[in-house]
């Protein structure tokens, strides 16, 4: 599949902004499952400075500044990405979750050692006995880790309602357990917390879903907006991506932009403005087009 993704974020300020400094995490990255063919970032007003870099996790990041007075700011990224079909492991195969967790600590392979950072608490995913208790039902002794992943994903899909406006950026997995309602980033954080609590490295992934589904398939939640899911590390298999919002293993309809410990590492657009304005209006639009 080849996709063109357009992500536009517009701000309107009630007072003049004298300067804006921004950081953009909307440039898709090359992975084993996708190849970035083109990326363009358009900023209005024209920025006084713009540069791209690679962050600690290997994500592509753009930094910019607008130093002329303005009352509106628009950041548009347009990307063309090739996404390959992923070969998913079969249920009932691969290591048990106990052996997988043990191998992460016993291995001397630098790539495996690097996964240990995704076992630790992070700003939006603290450790929680209540979340571990929820996860325990899936972590049956001797169960294949791939089966644990699928079971957890299905339980989150069945047990939590997709509803926007209930949670915010400070909502923790334990908060979600009480609310039982949230959005894709909440469900990703929750399954990450479940996995980490049993010693399985898990990282947060931001990206997009194809806008229009293939013929005969239902439209997935998250199309036309930014989406989020997670990756879990399986020894001998590598990172396996799962989408608990839609109860699917990630395939060729998912487009990855960035990954980190949680949302705080890869929020799409962040920055600082200098103004007397008390409020501003933000509008976000996303279009994912499947190119012929």
Short mmCIF file of N, CA and C in Angstrom, two decimals, residues 116-288:
data_model
loop_
_atom_site.label_atom_id
_atom_site.label_comp_id
_atom_site.label_asym_id
_atom_site.label_seq_id
_atom_site.Cartn_x
_atom_site.Cartn_y
_atom_site.Cartn_z
N UNK A 116 15.01 -2.91 27.44
CA UNK A 116 14.74 -2.83 28.88
C UNK A 116 14.21 -1.46 29.30
N UNK A 117 14.56 -0.42 28.55
CA UNK A 117 14.06 0.92 28.89
C UNK A 117 12.53 0.98 28.79
N UNK A 118 11.93 0.07 28.02
CA UNK A 118 10.48 0.06 27.86
C UNK A 118 9.78 -0.84 28.88
N UNK A 119 10.54 -1.20 29.94
CA UNK A 119 9.96 -1.91 31.08
C UNK A 119 9.67 -0.96 32.23
N UNK A 120 10.27 0.22 32.18
CA UNK A 120 10.24 1.14 33.32
C UNK A 120 8.98 1.99 33.34
N UNK A 121 8.67 2.51 34.51
CA UNK A 121 7.61 3.51 34.61
C UNK A 121 7.96 4.69 33.72
N UNK A 122 6.95 5.34 33.17
CA UNK A 122 7.16 6.55 32.39
C UNK A 122 6.13 7.59 32.84
N UNK A 123 6.27 8.84 32.40
CA UNK A 123 5.42 9.91 32.95
C UNK A 123 3.92 9.63 32.93
N UNK A 124 3.41 9.01 31.86
CA UNK A 124 1.97 8.78 31.76
C UNK A 124 1.60 7.32 32.04
N UNK A 125 2.61 6.47 32.24
CA UNK A 125 2.34 5.05 32.51
C UNK A 125 3.08 4.63 33.79
N UNK A 126 2.57 5.06 34.96
CA UNK A 126 3.16 4.60 36.21
C UNK A 126 2.75 3.17 36.52
N UNK A 127 3.52 2.52 37.37
CA UNK A 127 3.17 1.16 37.80
C UNK A 127 1.92 1.20 38.68
N UNK A 128 1.09 0.17 38.57
CA UNK A 128 -0.17 0.15 39.31
C UNK A 128 -0.55 -1.28 39.68
N UNK A 129 -0.70 -1.57 40.97
CA UNK A 129 -1.17 -2.90 41.38
C UNK A 129 -2.54 -3.25 40.80
N UNK A 130 -3.40 -2.24 40.65
CA UNK A 130 -4.74 -2.49 40.12
C UNK A 130 -4.67 -2.92 38.65
N UNK A 131 -3.81 -2.27 37.89
CA UNK A 131 -3.65 -2.64 36.48
C UNK A 131 -3.01 -4.02 36.36
N UNK A 132 -2.04 -4.30 37.21
CA UNK A 132 -1.41 -5.63 37.20
C UNK A 132 -2.45 -6.72 37.51
N UNK A 133 -3.35 -6.42 38.43
CA UNK A 133 -4.39 -7.39 38.77
C UNK A 133 -5.31 -7.64 37.57
N UNK A 134 -5.62 -6.60 36.82
CA UNK A 134 -6.42 -6.77 35.59
C UNK A 134 -5.67 -7.65 34.60
N UNK A 135 -4.38 -7.38 34.44
CA UNK A 135 -3.57 -8.11 33.46
C UNK A 135 -3.39 -9.57 33.81
N UNK A 136 -3.42 -9.88 35.11
CA UNK A 136 -3.10 -11.23 35.57
C UNK A 136 -3.99 -12.29 34.93
N UNK A 137 -5.21 -11.93 34.61
CA UNK A 137 -6.12 -12.90 34.00
C UNK A 137 -5.61 -13.39 32.64
N UNK A 138 -4.86 -12.54 31.95
CA UNK A 138 -4.31 -12.93 30.64
C UNK A 138 -2.98 -13.65 30.76
N UNK A 139 -2.23 -13.35 31.83
CA UNK A 139 -0.91 -13.94 32.01
C UNK A 139 -1.01 -15.29 32.71
N UNK A 140 -1.64 -16.23 32.05
CA UNK A 140 -1.76 -17.60 32.57
C UNK A 140 -0.39 -18.27 32.50
N UNK A 141 -0.05 -19.04 33.51
CA UNK A 141 1.25 -19.71 33.57
C UNK A 141 1.48 -20.55 32.32
N UNK A 142 2.65 -20.36 31.70
CA UNK A 142 3.03 -21.14 30.54
C UNK A 142 2.40 -20.70 29.23
N UNK A 143 1.60 -19.68 29.22
CA UNK A 143 0.90 -19.25 28.01
C UNK A 143 1.88 -18.59 27.04
N UNK A 144 1.70 -18.86 25.76
CA UNK A 144 2.53 -18.21 24.75
C UNK A 144 2.32 -16.69 24.81
N UNK A 145 3.41 -15.94 24.69
CA UNK A 145 3.30 -14.50 24.79
C UNK A 145 2.41 -13.92 23.69
N UNK A 146 2.44 -14.48 22.51
CA UNK A 146 1.58 -13.98 21.43
C UNK A 146 0.11 -14.15 21.80
N UNK A 147 -0.21 -15.22 22.52
CA UNK A 147 -1.59 -15.43 22.98
C UNK A 147 -1.96 -14.43 24.07
N UNK A 148 -1.00 -14.12 24.93
CA UNK A 148 -1.24 -13.11 25.97
C UNK A 148 -1.56 -11.77 25.32
N UNK A 149 -0.77 -11.41 24.31
CA UNK A 149 -1.00 -10.15 23.60
C UNK A 149 -2.41 -10.08 23.03
N UNK A 150 -2.80 -11.13 22.33
CA UNK A 150 -4.12 -11.15 21.72
C UNK A 150 -5.25 -11.13 22.73
N UNK A 151 -5.07 -11.86 23.83
CA UNK A 151 -6.11 -11.91 24.85
C UNK A 151 -6.28 -10.57 25.55
N UNK A 152 -5.16 -9.94 25.90
CA UNK A 152 -5.22 -8.61 26.53
C UNK A 152 -5.92 -7.61 25.62
N UNK A 153 -5.51 -7.61 24.36
CA UNK A 153 -6.10 -6.69 23.38
C UNK A 153 -7.61 -6.88 23.29
N UNK A 154 -8.05 -8.13 23.23
CA UNK A 154 -9.48 -8.41 23.11
C UNK A 154 -10.24 -8.00 24.37
N UNK A 155 -9.64 -8.23 25.54
CA UNK A 155 -10.32 -7.86 26.80
C UNK A 155 -10.46 -6.34 26.92
N UNK A 156 -9.43 -5.60 26.48
CA UNK A 156 -9.52 -4.14 26.51
C UNK A 156 -10.60 -3.67 25.53
N UNK A 157 -10.63 -4.26 24.36
CA UNK A 157 -11.62 -3.89 23.34
C UNK A 157 -13.04 -4.14 23.84
N UNK A 158 -13.24 -5.28 24.50
CA UNK A 158 -14.59 -5.62 25.00
C UNK A 158 -14.96 -4.85 26.26
N UNK A 159 -13.98 -4.56 27.09
CA UNK A 159 -14.28 -4.02 28.42
C UNK A 159 -14.25 -2.52 28.55
N UNK A 160 -13.78 -1.81 27.49
CA UNK A 160 -13.68 -0.36 27.57
C UNK A 160 -14.39 0.27 26.37
N UNK A 161 -15.09 1.36 26.63
CA UNK A 161 -15.84 2.04 25.58
C UNK A 161 -15.01 3.16 24.97
N UNK A 162 -15.01 3.23 23.62
CA UNK A 162 -14.35 4.35 22.95
C UNK A 162 -15.25 5.58 23.06
N UNK A 163 -14.76 6.60 23.78
CA UNK A 163 -15.55 7.82 23.95
C UNK A 163 -14.59 8.99 24.19
N UNK A 164 -14.64 9.97 23.32
CA UNK A 164 -13.77 11.14 23.47
C UNK A 164 -14.35 12.11 24.48
N UNK A 165 -13.49 12.96 25.03
CA UNK A 165 -13.92 13.99 25.97
C UNK A 165 -13.99 13.54 27.42
N UNK A 166 -13.74 12.27 27.68
CA UNK A 166 -13.81 11.75 29.05
C UNK A 166 -12.44 11.82 29.73
N UNK A 167 -11.39 11.58 28.98
CA UNK A 167 -10.04 11.56 29.51
C UNK A 167 -9.25 12.76 28.98
N UNK A 168 -8.06 12.98 29.56
CA UNK A 168 -7.17 14.03 29.07
C UNK A 168 -5.74 13.51 29.08
N UNK A 169 -4.78 14.38 28.84
CA UNK A 169 -3.40 13.94 28.70
C UNK A 169 -2.81 13.44 30.01
N UNK A 170 -3.45 13.74 31.13
CA UNK A 170 -2.94 13.30 32.43
C UNK A 170 -3.60 12.01 32.92
N UNK A 171 -4.52 11.45 32.14
CA UNK A 171 -5.20 10.23 32.54
C UNK A 171 -4.23 9.05 32.57
N UNK A 172 -4.14 8.36 33.69
CA UNK A 172 -3.25 7.21 33.82
C UNK A 172 -4.01 5.92 33.53
N UNK A 173 -3.30 4.82 33.31
CA UNK A 173 -3.99 3.54 33.13
C UNK A 173 -4.89 3.18 34.31
N UNK A 174 -4.47 3.49 35.53
CA UNK A 174 -5.33 3.19 36.68
C UNK A 174 -6.59 4.04 36.65
N UNK A 175 -6.48 5.31 36.22
CA UNK A 175 -7.66 6.15 36.06
C UNK A 175 -8.62 5.52 35.06
N UNK A 176 -8.08 5.04 33.95
CA UNK A 176 -8.90 4.43 32.91
C UNK A 176 -9.63 3.20 33.42
N UNK A 177 -8.99 2.47 34.29
CA UNK A 177 -9.60 1.27 34.84
C UNK A 177 -10.89 1.62 35.59
N UNK A 178 -10.90 2.79 36.21
CA UNK A 178 -12.11 3.23 36.89
C UNK A 178 -13.14 3.81 35.95
N UNK A 179 -12.68 4.54 34.94
CA UNK A 179 -13.59 5.20 34.00
C UNK A 179 -14.23 4.23 33.02
N UNK A 180 -13.42 3.28 32.54
CA UNK A 180 -13.84 2.30 31.53
C UNK A 180 -14.25 2.97 30.22
N UNK A 181 -13.81 4.19 29.99
CA UNK A 181 -14.07 4.91 28.75
C UNK A 181 -12.84 5.75 28.42
N UNK A 182 -12.55 5.88 27.12
CA UNK A 182 -11.41 6.67 26.74
C UNK A 182 -11.19 6.62 25.24
N UNK A 183 -9.98 6.99 24.81
CA UNK A 183 -9.64 7.01 23.39
C UNK A 183 -8.40 6.16 23.15
N UNK A 184 -7.95 6.16 21.89
CA UNK A 184 -6.90 5.22 21.49
C UNK A 184 -5.64 5.34 22.33
N UNK A 185 -5.22 6.56 22.67
CA UNK A 185 -3.99 6.69 23.44
C UNK A 185 -4.17 6.10 24.85
N UNK A 186 -5.37 6.19 25.40
CA UNK A 186 -5.64 5.61 26.72
C UNK A 186 -5.54 4.09 26.67
N UNK A 187 -6.12 3.50 25.64
CA UNK A 187 -6.10 2.04 25.52
C UNK A 187 -4.68 1.53 25.27
N UNK A 188 -3.91 2.29 24.48
CA UNK A 188 -2.51 1.91 24.26
C UNK A 188 -1.72 1.98 25.57
N UNK A 189 -1.89 3.07 26.31
CA UNK A 189 -1.21 3.20 27.60
C UNK A 189 -1.59 2.07 28.55
N UNK A 190 -2.87 1.70 28.53
CA UNK A 190 -3.34 0.67 29.44
C UNK A 190 -2.69 -0.68 29.14
N UNK A 191 -2.66 -1.06 27.85
CA UNK A 191 -2.05 -2.35 27.54
C UNK A 191 -0.54 -2.32 27.76
N UNK A 192 0.07 -1.18 27.53
CA UNK A 192 1.50 -1.03 27.84
C UNK A 192 1.74 -1.28 29.33
N UNK A 193 0.91 -0.68 30.17
CA UNK A 193 1.06 -0.86 31.62
C UNK A 193 0.88 -2.33 32.01
N UNK A 194 -0.09 -2.99 31.39
CA UNK A 194 -0.33 -4.41 31.68
C UNK A 194 0.92 -5.24 31.35
N UNK A 195 1.49 -5.01 30.19
CA UNK A 195 2.65 -5.79 29.75
C UNK A 195 3.88 -5.50 30.59
N UNK A 196 4.14 -4.23 30.85
CA UNK A 196 5.31 -3.88 31.66
C UNK A 196 5.22 -4.46 33.07
N UNK A 197 4.02 -4.54 33.59
CA UNK A 197 3.87 -5.04 34.96
C UNK A 197 4.25 -6.50 35.09
N UNK A 198 4.31 -7.23 33.95
CA UNK A 198 4.73 -8.63 33.96
C UNK A 198 6.07 -8.83 33.24
N UNK A 199 6.81 -7.74 33.09
CA UNK A 199 8.17 -7.85 32.57
C UNK A 199 8.31 -7.93 31.07
N UNK A 200 7.29 -7.49 30.33
CA UNK A 200 7.34 -7.51 28.87
C UNK A 200 7.54 -6.07 28.37
N UNK A 201 8.64 -5.79 27.66
CA UNK A 201 8.85 -4.43 27.14
C UNK A 201 7.73 -4.03 26.19
N UNK A 202 7.26 -2.80 26.36
CA UNK A 202 6.18 -2.29 25.50
C UNK A 202 6.39 -0.80 25.28
N UNK A 203 6.19 -0.37 24.04
CA UNK A 203 6.37 1.04 23.72
C UNK A 203 5.12 1.59 23.03
N UNK A 204 4.96 2.90 23.13
CA UNK A 204 3.81 3.62 22.57
C UNK A 204 4.12 4.03 21.14
N UNK A 205 3.16 3.84 20.24
CA UNK A 205 3.35 4.18 18.83
C UNK A 205 2.26 5.16 18.39
N UNK A 206 2.66 6.24 17.74
CA UNK A 206 1.69 7.18 17.18
C UNK A 206 1.68 7.06 15.67
N UNK A 207 0.54 7.37 15.06
CA UNK A 207 0.46 7.27 13.61
C UNK A 207 -0.94 7.52 13.10
N UNK A 208 -1.29 6.80 12.03
CA UNK A 208 -2.57 7.01 11.35
C UNK A 208 -3.14 5.67 10.88
N UNK A 209 -4.43 5.71 10.54
CA UNK A 209 -5.11 4.60 9.89
C UNK A 209 -5.60 5.04 8.52
N UNK A 210 -5.70 4.10 7.62
CA UNK A 210 -6.24 4.40 6.30
C UNK A 210 -7.64 4.99 6.43
N UNK A 211 -7.92 6.04 5.68
CA UNK A 211 -9.21 6.73 5.77
C UNK A 211 -10.37 5.85 5.34
N UNK A 212 -10.25 5.21 4.17
CA UNK A 212 -11.33 4.39 3.64
C UNK A 212 -10.94 2.92 3.75
N UNK A 213 -11.83 2.08 4.27
CA UNK A 213 -11.52 0.66 4.41
C UNK A 213 -11.59 -0.06 3.07
N UNK A 214 -10.94 -1.19 2.97
CA UNK A 214 -11.08 -2.01 1.75
C UNK A 214 -12.53 -2.44 1.56
N UNK A 215 -12.92 -2.78 0.35
CA UNK A 215 -14.31 -3.21 0.10
C UNK A 215 -14.73 -4.37 1.00
N UNK A 216 -15.91 -4.23 1.57
CA UNK A 216 -16.44 -5.30 2.40
C UNK A 216 -16.01 -5.26 3.85
N UNK A 217 -15.10 -4.31 4.22
CA UNK A 217 -14.64 -4.23 5.61
C UNK A 217 -15.17 -2.96 6.25
N UNK A 218 -15.40 -3.05 7.57
CA UNK A 218 -15.92 -1.90 8.30
C UNK A 218 -14.81 -0.87 8.52
N UNK A 219 -15.22 0.37 8.60
CA UNK A 219 -14.29 1.47 8.87
C UNK A 219 -13.78 1.34 10.30
N UNK A 220 -12.47 1.48 10.50
CA UNK A 220 -11.90 1.37 11.83
C UNK A 220 -11.96 2.70 12.56
N UNK A 221 -12.13 2.61 13.89
CA UNK A 221 -12.10 3.82 14.72
C UNK A 221 -10.72 4.44 14.63
N UNK A 222 -10.65 5.76 14.46
CA UNK A 222 -9.37 6.43 14.43
C UNK A 222 -9.03 6.97 13.06
N UNK A 223 -9.75 6.57 12.01
CA UNK A 223 -9.50 7.13 10.69
C UNK A 223 -9.87 8.61 10.70
N UNK A 224 -9.10 9.39 9.95
CA UNK A 224 -9.28 10.85 9.84
C UNK A 224 -8.80 11.60 11.07
N UNK A 225 -8.18 10.95 12.00
CA UNK A 225 -7.53 11.61 13.13
C UNK A 225 -6.23 10.85 13.40
N UNK A 226 -5.39 11.46 14.22
CA UNK A 226 -4.19 10.73 14.64
C UNK A 226 -4.62 9.49 15.41
N UNK A 227 -3.83 8.45 15.32
CA UNK A 227 -4.15 7.20 15.99
C UNK A 227 -2.98 6.78 16.87
N UNK A 228 -3.21 5.81 17.73
CA UNK A 228 -2.15 5.31 18.60
C UNK A 228 -2.35 3.84 18.88
N UNK A 229 -1.25 3.13 19.02
CA UNK A 229 -1.28 1.72 19.39
C UNK A 229 0.00 1.40 20.16
N UNK A 230 0.41 0.16 20.23
CA UNK A 230 1.61 -0.18 20.99
C UNK A 230 2.36 -1.31 20.32
N UNK A 231 3.64 -1.42 20.69
CA UNK A 231 4.48 -2.54 20.26
C UNK A 231 4.95 -3.28 21.49
N UNK A 232 4.94 -4.59 21.42
CA UNK A 232 5.47 -5.44 22.50
C UNK A 232 6.66 -6.22 21.95
N UNK A 233 7.67 -6.42 22.78
CA UNK A 233 8.87 -7.12 22.31
C UNK A 233 8.74 -8.61 22.60
N UNK A 234 8.86 -9.41 21.54
CA UNK A 234 8.83 -10.87 21.65
C UNK A 234 10.18 -11.42 21.21
N UNK A 235 10.94 -12.03 22.11
CA UNK A 235 12.23 -12.61 21.71
C UNK A 235 12.05 -13.57 20.53
N UNK A 236 13.00 -13.53 19.62
CA UNK A 236 13.05 -14.29 18.37
C UNK A 236 12.12 -13.72 17.30
N UNK A 237 11.13 -12.91 17.70
CA UNK A 237 10.20 -12.33 16.73
C UNK A 237 10.40 -10.83 16.56
N UNK A 238 10.92 -10.17 17.57
CA UNK A 238 11.07 -8.72 17.53
C UNK A 238 9.83 -8.00 18.02
N UNK A 239 9.67 -6.77 17.59
CA UNK A 239 8.55 -5.95 18.04
C UNK A 239 7.29 -6.32 17.25
N UNK A 240 6.22 -6.58 17.98
CA UNK A 240 4.92 -6.91 17.39
C UNK A 240 3.92 -5.84 17.80
N UNK A 241 3.26 -5.23 16.81
CA UNK A 241 2.35 -4.12 17.07
C UNK A 241 0.90 -4.59 17.19
N UNK A 242 0.20 -4.07 18.20
CA UNK A 242 -1.20 -4.41 18.39
C UNK A 242 -2.01 -3.14 18.62
N UNK A 243 -3.24 -3.15 18.17
CA UNK A 243 -4.13 -1.99 18.25
C UNK A 243 -5.36 -2.36 19.08
N UNK A 244 -5.32 -2.12 20.40
CA UNK A 244 -6.45 -2.51 21.25
C UNK A 244 -7.72 -1.72 20.98
N UNK A 245 -7.61 -0.53 20.40
CA UNK A 245 -8.80 0.25 20.07
C UNK A 245 -9.69 -0.50 19.09
N UNK A 246 -9.06 -1.22 18.17
CA UNK A 246 -9.80 -1.93 17.12
C UNK A 246 -9.69 -3.44 17.21
N UNK A 247 -8.97 -3.95 18.23
CA UNK A 247 -8.82 -5.39 18.44
C UNK A 247 -8.21 -6.07 17.22
N UNK A 248 -7.11 -5.47 16.70
CA UNK A 248 -6.42 -6.04 15.55
C UNK A 248 -4.91 -5.95 15.75
N UNK A 249 -4.19 -6.93 15.18
CA UNK A 249 -2.75 -6.79 15.06
C UNK A 249 -2.50 -5.80 13.92
N UNK A 250 -1.53 -4.94 14.12
CA UNK A 250 -1.28 -3.86 13.17
C UNK A 250 -0.83 -4.42 11.83
N UNK A 251 -1.43 -3.89 10.75
CA UNK A 251 -1.13 -4.36 9.41
C UNK A 251 -0.81 -3.24 8.46
N UNK A 252 -1.11 -3.43 7.18
CA UNK A 252 -0.70 -2.47 6.17
C UNK A 252 -1.58 -1.22 6.13
N UNK A 253 -2.60 -1.15 6.98
CA UNK A 253 -3.44 0.04 7.04
C UNK A 253 -3.00 1.02 8.12
N UNK A 254 -2.01 0.64 8.89
CA UNK A 254 -1.46 1.51 9.93
C UNK A 254 -0.17 2.16 9.43
N UNK A 255 -0.03 3.45 9.68
CA UNK A 255 1.14 4.21 9.26
C UNK A 255 1.79 4.81 10.50
N UNK A 256 3.03 4.45 10.75
CA UNK A 256 3.73 4.88 11.97
C UNK A 256 4.44 6.22 11.75
N UNK A 257 4.28 7.12 12.72
CA UNK A 257 5.07 8.36 12.70
C UNK A 257 6.21 8.30 13.71
N UNK A 258 5.92 7.86 14.94
CA UNK A 258 6.96 7.91 15.98
C UNK A 258 6.62 6.93 17.09
N UNK A 259 7.64 6.60 17.90
CA UNK A 259 7.38 5.80 19.10
C UNK A 259 8.25 6.27 20.25
N UNK A 260 7.78 5.94 21.47
CA UNK A 260 8.49 6.32 22.69
C UNK A 260 7.93 5.55 23.85
N UNK A 261 8.23 6.02 25.07
CA UNK A 261 7.74 5.34 26.26
C UNK A 261 6.23 5.51 26.43
N UNK A 262 5.73 6.70 26.09
CA UNK A 262 4.29 6.98 26.14
C UNK A 262 4.03 8.22 25.30
N UNK A 263 2.79 8.70 25.35
CA UNK A 263 2.39 9.85 24.54
C UNK A 263 3.27 11.07 24.76
N UNK A 264 3.71 11.28 25.99
CA UNK A 264 4.49 12.48 26.32
C UNK A 264 5.77 12.56 25.50
N UNK A 265 6.32 11.43 25.08
CA UNK A 265 7.55 11.43 24.29
C UNK A 265 7.31 11.85 22.85
N UNK A 266 6.09 11.65 22.34
CA UNK A 266 5.86 11.82 20.89
C UNK A 266 4.59 12.61 20.59
N UNK A 267 4.18 13.52 21.48
CA UNK A 267 2.98 14.31 21.19
C UNK A 267 3.18 15.03 19.86
N UNK A 268 2.15 15.06 18.98
CA UNK A 268 2.33 15.50 17.59
C UNK A 268 2.92 16.89 17.42
N UNK A 269 2.46 17.84 18.23
CA UNK A 269 2.91 19.22 18.08
C UNK A 269 2.93 19.87 19.45
N UNK A 270 4.07 20.40 19.81
CA UNK A 270 4.17 21.07 21.11
C UNK A 270 5.02 22.33 20.94
N UNK A 271 4.94 23.24 21.89
CA UNK A 271 5.74 24.44 21.75
C UNK A 271 5.44 25.48 22.81
N UNK A 272 6.01 26.66 22.61
CA UNK A 272 5.87 27.79 23.53
C UNK A 272 5.51 29.01 22.71
N UNK A 273 4.55 29.81 23.20
CA UNK A 273 4.21 31.07 22.55
C UNK A 273 4.32 32.20 23.56
N UNK A 274 4.61 33.40 23.06
CA UNK A 274 4.68 34.59 23.89
C UNK A 274 3.52 35.50 23.51
N UNK A 275 2.56 35.64 24.43
CA UNK A 275 1.33 36.38 24.16
C UNK A 275 0.62 36.68 25.47
N UNK A 276 -0.30 37.64 25.40
CA UNK A 276 -1.17 37.93 26.54
C UNK A 276 -2.50 37.20 26.42
N UNK A 277 -2.67 36.44 25.37
CA UNK A 277 -3.91 35.70 25.15
C UNK A 277 -4.12 34.66 26.25
N UNK A 278 -5.34 34.56 26.72
CA UNK A 278 -5.69 33.57 27.75
C UNK A 278 -6.10 32.24 27.14
N UNK A 279 -6.66 32.28 25.95
CA UNK A 279 -7.12 31.05 25.29
C UNK A 279 -6.78 31.12 23.81
N UNK A 280 -6.83 29.98 23.17
CA UNK A 280 -6.69 29.91 21.72
C UNK A 280 -7.54 28.77 21.20
N UNK A 281 -7.79 28.77 19.92
CA UNK A 281 -8.58 27.73 19.28
C UNK A 281 -7.67 26.88 18.40
N UNK A 282 -7.72 25.57 18.57
CA UNK A 282 -6.91 24.66 17.76
C UNK A 282 -7.84 23.79 16.93
N UNK A 283 -7.53 23.64 15.65
CA UNK A 283 -8.28 22.78 14.74
C UNK A 283 -7.32 21.81 14.09
N UNK A 284 -7.67 20.51 14.10
CA UNK A 284 -6.82 19.49 13.51
C UNK A 284 -7.62 18.72 12.46
N UNK A 285 -7.00 18.53 11.31
CA UNK A 285 -7.62 17.69 10.28
C UNK A 285 -6.58 16.74 9.72
N UNK A 286 -7.01 15.52 9.44
CA UNK A 286 -6.12 14.48 8.91
C UNK A 286 -6.81 13.80 7.74
N UNK A 287 -6.06 13.60 6.66
CA UNK A 287 -6.58 12.87 5.52
C UNK A 287 -5.56 11.82 5.11
N UNK A 288 -5.99 10.57 5.05
CA UNK A 288 -5.12 9.47 4.63
C UNK A 288 -5.67 8.93 3.31
#
